[in-house]
Rosetta silent file (secondary structure, phi, psi, omega in degrees, C-alpha in Angstrom):
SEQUENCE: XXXXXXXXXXXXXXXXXXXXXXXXXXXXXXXXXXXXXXXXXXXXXXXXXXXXXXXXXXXXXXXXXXXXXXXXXXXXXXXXXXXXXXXXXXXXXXXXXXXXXXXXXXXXXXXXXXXXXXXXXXXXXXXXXXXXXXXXXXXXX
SCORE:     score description
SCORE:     0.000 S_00000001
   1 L     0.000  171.197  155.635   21.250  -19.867    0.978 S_00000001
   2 E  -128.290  173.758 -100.038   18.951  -21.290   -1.356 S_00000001
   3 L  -117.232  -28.509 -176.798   19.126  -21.037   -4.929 S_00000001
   4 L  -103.050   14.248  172.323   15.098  -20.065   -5.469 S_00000001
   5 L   -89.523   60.624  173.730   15.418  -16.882   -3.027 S_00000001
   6 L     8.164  -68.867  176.507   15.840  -13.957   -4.884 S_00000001
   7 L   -50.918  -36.425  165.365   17.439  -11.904   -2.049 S_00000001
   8 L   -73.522  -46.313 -158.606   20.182  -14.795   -2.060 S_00000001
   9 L   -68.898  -27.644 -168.823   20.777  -15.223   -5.446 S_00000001
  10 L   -84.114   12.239 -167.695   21.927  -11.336   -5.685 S_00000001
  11 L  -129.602  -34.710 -152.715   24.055  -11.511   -2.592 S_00000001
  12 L  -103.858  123.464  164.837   25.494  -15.127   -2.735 S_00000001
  13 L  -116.570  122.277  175.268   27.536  -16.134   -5.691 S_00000001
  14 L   -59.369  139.231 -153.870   28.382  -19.660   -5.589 S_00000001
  15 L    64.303   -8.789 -163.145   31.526  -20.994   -5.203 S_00000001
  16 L  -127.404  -48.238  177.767   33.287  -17.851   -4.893 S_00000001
  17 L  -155.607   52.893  152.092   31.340  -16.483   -1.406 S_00000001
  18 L   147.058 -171.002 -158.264   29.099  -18.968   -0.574 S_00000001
  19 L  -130.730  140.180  141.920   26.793  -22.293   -1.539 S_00000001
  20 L  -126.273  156.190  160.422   23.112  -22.133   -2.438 S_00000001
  21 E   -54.868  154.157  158.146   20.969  -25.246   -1.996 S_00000001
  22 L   -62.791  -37.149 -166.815   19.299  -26.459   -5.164 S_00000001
  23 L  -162.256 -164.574 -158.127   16.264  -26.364   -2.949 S_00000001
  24 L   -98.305  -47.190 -134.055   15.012  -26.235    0.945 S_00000001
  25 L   -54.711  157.540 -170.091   15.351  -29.955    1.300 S_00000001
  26 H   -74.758  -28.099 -171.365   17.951  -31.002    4.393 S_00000001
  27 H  -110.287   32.848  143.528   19.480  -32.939    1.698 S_00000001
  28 H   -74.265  -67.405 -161.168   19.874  -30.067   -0.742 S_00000001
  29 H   -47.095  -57.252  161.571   21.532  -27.893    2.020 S_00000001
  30 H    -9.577  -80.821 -161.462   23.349  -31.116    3.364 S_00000001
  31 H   -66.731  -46.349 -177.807   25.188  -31.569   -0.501 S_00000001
  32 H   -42.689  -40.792  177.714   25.313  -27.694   -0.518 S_00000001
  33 H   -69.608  -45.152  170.994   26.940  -27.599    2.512 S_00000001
  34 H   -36.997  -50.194  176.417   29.239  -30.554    1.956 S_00000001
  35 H   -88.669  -24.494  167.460   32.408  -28.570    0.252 S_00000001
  36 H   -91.991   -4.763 -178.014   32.550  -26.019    2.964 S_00000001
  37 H   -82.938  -14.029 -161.972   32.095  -28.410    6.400 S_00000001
  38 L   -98.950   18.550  176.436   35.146  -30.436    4.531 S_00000001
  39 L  -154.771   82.069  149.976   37.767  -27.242    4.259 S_00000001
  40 H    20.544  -49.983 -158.723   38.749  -24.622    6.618 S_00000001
  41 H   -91.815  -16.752 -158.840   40.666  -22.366    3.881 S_00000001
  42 H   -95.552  -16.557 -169.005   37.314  -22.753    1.438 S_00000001
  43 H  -105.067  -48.575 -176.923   35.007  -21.369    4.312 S_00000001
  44 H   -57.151  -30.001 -173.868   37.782  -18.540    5.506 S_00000001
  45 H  -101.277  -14.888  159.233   38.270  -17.215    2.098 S_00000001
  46 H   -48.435  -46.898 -165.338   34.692  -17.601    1.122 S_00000001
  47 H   -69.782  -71.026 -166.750   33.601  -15.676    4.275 S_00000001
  48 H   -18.005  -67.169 -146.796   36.884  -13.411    3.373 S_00000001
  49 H   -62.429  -45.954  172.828   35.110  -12.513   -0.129 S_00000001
  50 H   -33.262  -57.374  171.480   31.486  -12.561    1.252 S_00000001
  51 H   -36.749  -82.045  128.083   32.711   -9.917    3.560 S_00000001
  52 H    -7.703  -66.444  147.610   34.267   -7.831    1.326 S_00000001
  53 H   -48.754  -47.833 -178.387   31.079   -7.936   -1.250 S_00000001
  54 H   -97.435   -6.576  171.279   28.748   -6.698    1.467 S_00000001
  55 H   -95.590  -38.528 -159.046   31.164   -3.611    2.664 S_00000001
  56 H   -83.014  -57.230  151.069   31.484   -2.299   -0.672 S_00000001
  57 L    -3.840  -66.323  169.316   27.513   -2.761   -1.166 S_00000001
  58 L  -114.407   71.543  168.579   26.147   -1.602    2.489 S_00000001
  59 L  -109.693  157.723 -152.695   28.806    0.635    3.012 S_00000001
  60 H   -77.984  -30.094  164.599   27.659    3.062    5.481 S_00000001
  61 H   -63.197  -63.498  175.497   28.260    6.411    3.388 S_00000001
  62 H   -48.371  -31.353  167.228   26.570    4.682    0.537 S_00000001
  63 H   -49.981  -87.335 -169.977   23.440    3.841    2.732 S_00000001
  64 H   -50.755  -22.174  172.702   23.219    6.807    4.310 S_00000001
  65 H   -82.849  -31.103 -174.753   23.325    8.522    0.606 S_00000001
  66 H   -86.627  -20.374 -172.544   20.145    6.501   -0.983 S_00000001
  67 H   -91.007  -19.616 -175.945   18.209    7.262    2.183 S_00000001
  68 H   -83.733  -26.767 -176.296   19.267   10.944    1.959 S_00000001
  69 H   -76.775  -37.746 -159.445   18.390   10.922   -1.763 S_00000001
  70 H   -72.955  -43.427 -179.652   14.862    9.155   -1.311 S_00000001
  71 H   -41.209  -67.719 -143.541   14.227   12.078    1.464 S_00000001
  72 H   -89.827   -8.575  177.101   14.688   14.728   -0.597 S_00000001
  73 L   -90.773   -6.958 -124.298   12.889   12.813   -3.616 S_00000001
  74 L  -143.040  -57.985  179.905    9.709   12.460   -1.175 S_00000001
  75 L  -109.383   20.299  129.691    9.595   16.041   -0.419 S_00000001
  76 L   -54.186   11.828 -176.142    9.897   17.327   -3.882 S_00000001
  77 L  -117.774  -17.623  178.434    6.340   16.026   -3.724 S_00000001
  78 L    -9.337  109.367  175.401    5.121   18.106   -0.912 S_00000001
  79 L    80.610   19.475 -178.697    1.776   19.458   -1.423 S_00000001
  80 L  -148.094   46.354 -161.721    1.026   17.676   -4.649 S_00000001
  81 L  -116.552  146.710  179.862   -0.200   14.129   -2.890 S_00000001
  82 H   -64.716  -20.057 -178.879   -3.251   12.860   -3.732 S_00000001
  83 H  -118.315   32.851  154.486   -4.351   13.442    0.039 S_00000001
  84 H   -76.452  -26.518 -167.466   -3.265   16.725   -0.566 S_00000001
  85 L  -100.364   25.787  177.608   -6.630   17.268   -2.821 S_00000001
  86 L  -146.804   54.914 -167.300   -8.349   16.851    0.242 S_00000001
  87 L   -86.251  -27.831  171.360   -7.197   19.885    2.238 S_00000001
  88 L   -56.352    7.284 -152.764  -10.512   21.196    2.935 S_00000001
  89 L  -129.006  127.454 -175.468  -11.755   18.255    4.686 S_00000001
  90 L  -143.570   67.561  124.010  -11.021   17.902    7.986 S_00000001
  91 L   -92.143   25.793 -169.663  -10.653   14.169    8.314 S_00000001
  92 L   -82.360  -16.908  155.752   -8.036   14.162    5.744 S_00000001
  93 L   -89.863  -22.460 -178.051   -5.351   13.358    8.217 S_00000001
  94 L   -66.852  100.722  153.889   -6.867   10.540   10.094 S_00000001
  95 L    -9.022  -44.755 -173.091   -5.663    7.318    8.289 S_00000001
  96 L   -64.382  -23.520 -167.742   -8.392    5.127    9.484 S_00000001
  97 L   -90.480  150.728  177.639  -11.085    6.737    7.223 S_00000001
  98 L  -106.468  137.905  179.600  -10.776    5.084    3.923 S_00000001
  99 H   -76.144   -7.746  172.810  -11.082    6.979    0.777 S_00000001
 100 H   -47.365  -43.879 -162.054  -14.873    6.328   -0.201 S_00000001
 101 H   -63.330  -66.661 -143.408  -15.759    7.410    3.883 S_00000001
 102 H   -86.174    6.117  162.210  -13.888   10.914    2.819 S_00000001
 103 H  -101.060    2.655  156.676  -15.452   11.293   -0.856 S_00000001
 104 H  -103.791   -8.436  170.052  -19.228   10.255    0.980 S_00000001
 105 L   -76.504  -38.044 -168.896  -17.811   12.960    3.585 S_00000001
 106 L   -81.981  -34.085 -176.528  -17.161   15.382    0.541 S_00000001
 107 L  -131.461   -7.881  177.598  -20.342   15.178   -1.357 S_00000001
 108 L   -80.202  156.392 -176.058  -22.916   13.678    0.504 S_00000001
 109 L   -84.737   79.505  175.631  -25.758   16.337    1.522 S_00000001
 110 L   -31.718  -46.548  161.872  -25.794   15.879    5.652 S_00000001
 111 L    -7.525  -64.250  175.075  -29.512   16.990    5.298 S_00000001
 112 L   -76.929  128.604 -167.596  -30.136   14.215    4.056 S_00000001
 113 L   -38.400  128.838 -158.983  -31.078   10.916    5.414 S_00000001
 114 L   -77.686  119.772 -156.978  -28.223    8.508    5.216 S_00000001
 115 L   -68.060  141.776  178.359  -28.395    6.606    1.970 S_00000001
 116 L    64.002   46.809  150.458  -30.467    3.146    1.744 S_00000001
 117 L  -105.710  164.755 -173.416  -31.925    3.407    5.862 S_00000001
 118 H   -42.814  -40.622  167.948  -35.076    3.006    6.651 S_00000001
 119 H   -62.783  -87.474 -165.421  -35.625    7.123    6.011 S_00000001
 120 H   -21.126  -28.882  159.314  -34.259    6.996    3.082 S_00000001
 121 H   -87.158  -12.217 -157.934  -36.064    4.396    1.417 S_00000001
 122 H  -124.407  -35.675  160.074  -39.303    5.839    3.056 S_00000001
 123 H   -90.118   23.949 -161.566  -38.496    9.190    1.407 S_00000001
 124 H  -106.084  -80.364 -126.677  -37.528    7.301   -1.671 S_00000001
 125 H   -87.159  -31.397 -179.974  -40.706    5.352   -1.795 S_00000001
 126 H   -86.418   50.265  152.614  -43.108    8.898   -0.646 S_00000001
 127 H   -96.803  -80.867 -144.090  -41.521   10.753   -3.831 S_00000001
 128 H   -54.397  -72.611  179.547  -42.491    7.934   -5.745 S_00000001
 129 H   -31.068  -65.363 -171.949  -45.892    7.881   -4.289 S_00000001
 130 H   -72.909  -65.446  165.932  -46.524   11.817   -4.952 S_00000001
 131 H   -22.314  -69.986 -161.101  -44.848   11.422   -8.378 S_00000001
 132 H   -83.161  -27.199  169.583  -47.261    8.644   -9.732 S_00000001
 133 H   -85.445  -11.054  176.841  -50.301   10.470   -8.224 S_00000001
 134 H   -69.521  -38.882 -164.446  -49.245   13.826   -9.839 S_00000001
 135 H   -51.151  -57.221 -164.147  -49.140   11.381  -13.043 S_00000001
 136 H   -35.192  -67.504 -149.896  -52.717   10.261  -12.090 S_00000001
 137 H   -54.068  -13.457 -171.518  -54.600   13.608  -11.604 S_00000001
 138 H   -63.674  -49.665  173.167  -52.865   14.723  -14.899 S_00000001
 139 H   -79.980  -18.876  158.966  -54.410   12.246  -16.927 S_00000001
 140 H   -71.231  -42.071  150.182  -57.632   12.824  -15.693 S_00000001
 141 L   -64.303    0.000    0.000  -57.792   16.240  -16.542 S_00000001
């Protein structure tokens, strides 16, 4: 393995069941490499230990127990998911909607003109209009 790979350094311990490189280079692996192409017994009992290290680790009961615990950790949550608070809505399973599309799904007024199009800016700007002439006649009386 090499030596700046996280995933190696917990699984590989050098010298005892297995070489890391210093680095990716061929001639890191190459020197890494070097004490196990030159001994038979140093690569059998490495592999031996290596072996050994990854059954007690991945052992198949033990596996099968963290995946049974995260299940049952998952659905202690049942019904208390954030896309849970959006059971009334009913895009709330489709994935594809992002949540802004289903909180503009949740509160926008369909009535209304879809905000900043051409209506929308055109009842924007005749508000405006009727506003500032209400203004007008006011100050003239």
């Amino acid at each position: 393995g090499i030596a700046d790979c996280p995933a190696m350094t917990s699984l590989v311990r050098p010298g005892e069941n297995g070489a890391l490189a210093a680095d990716a280079s061929p001639a890191g692996v190459a020197e890494a490499l070097r004490p196990l192409m030159a001994s038979v017994q140093l690569r059998q009992s490495m592999g031996q230990k290596s072996r050994e290290l990854c059954s007690s680790l991945y052992d198949r009961q033990q596996i099968f127990d963290q995946w049974e615990r995260l299940f049952y950790e998952l659905t202690s949550h049942k019904g208390r998911t954030v896309m849970d608070g959006f059971t009334h809505e009913p895009f709330a399973s489709m994935a594809r909607l992002s949540s802004a599309a289903r909180r503009e799904w949740l509160y926008r007024n369909f009535g209304d003109p879809m905000p900043y199009s051409y209506e929308w800016w055109k009842e924007r700007a005749t508000w405006l209009w009727r506003s500032l002439r209400g203004k007008r006649d006011q100050l003239k009386n």
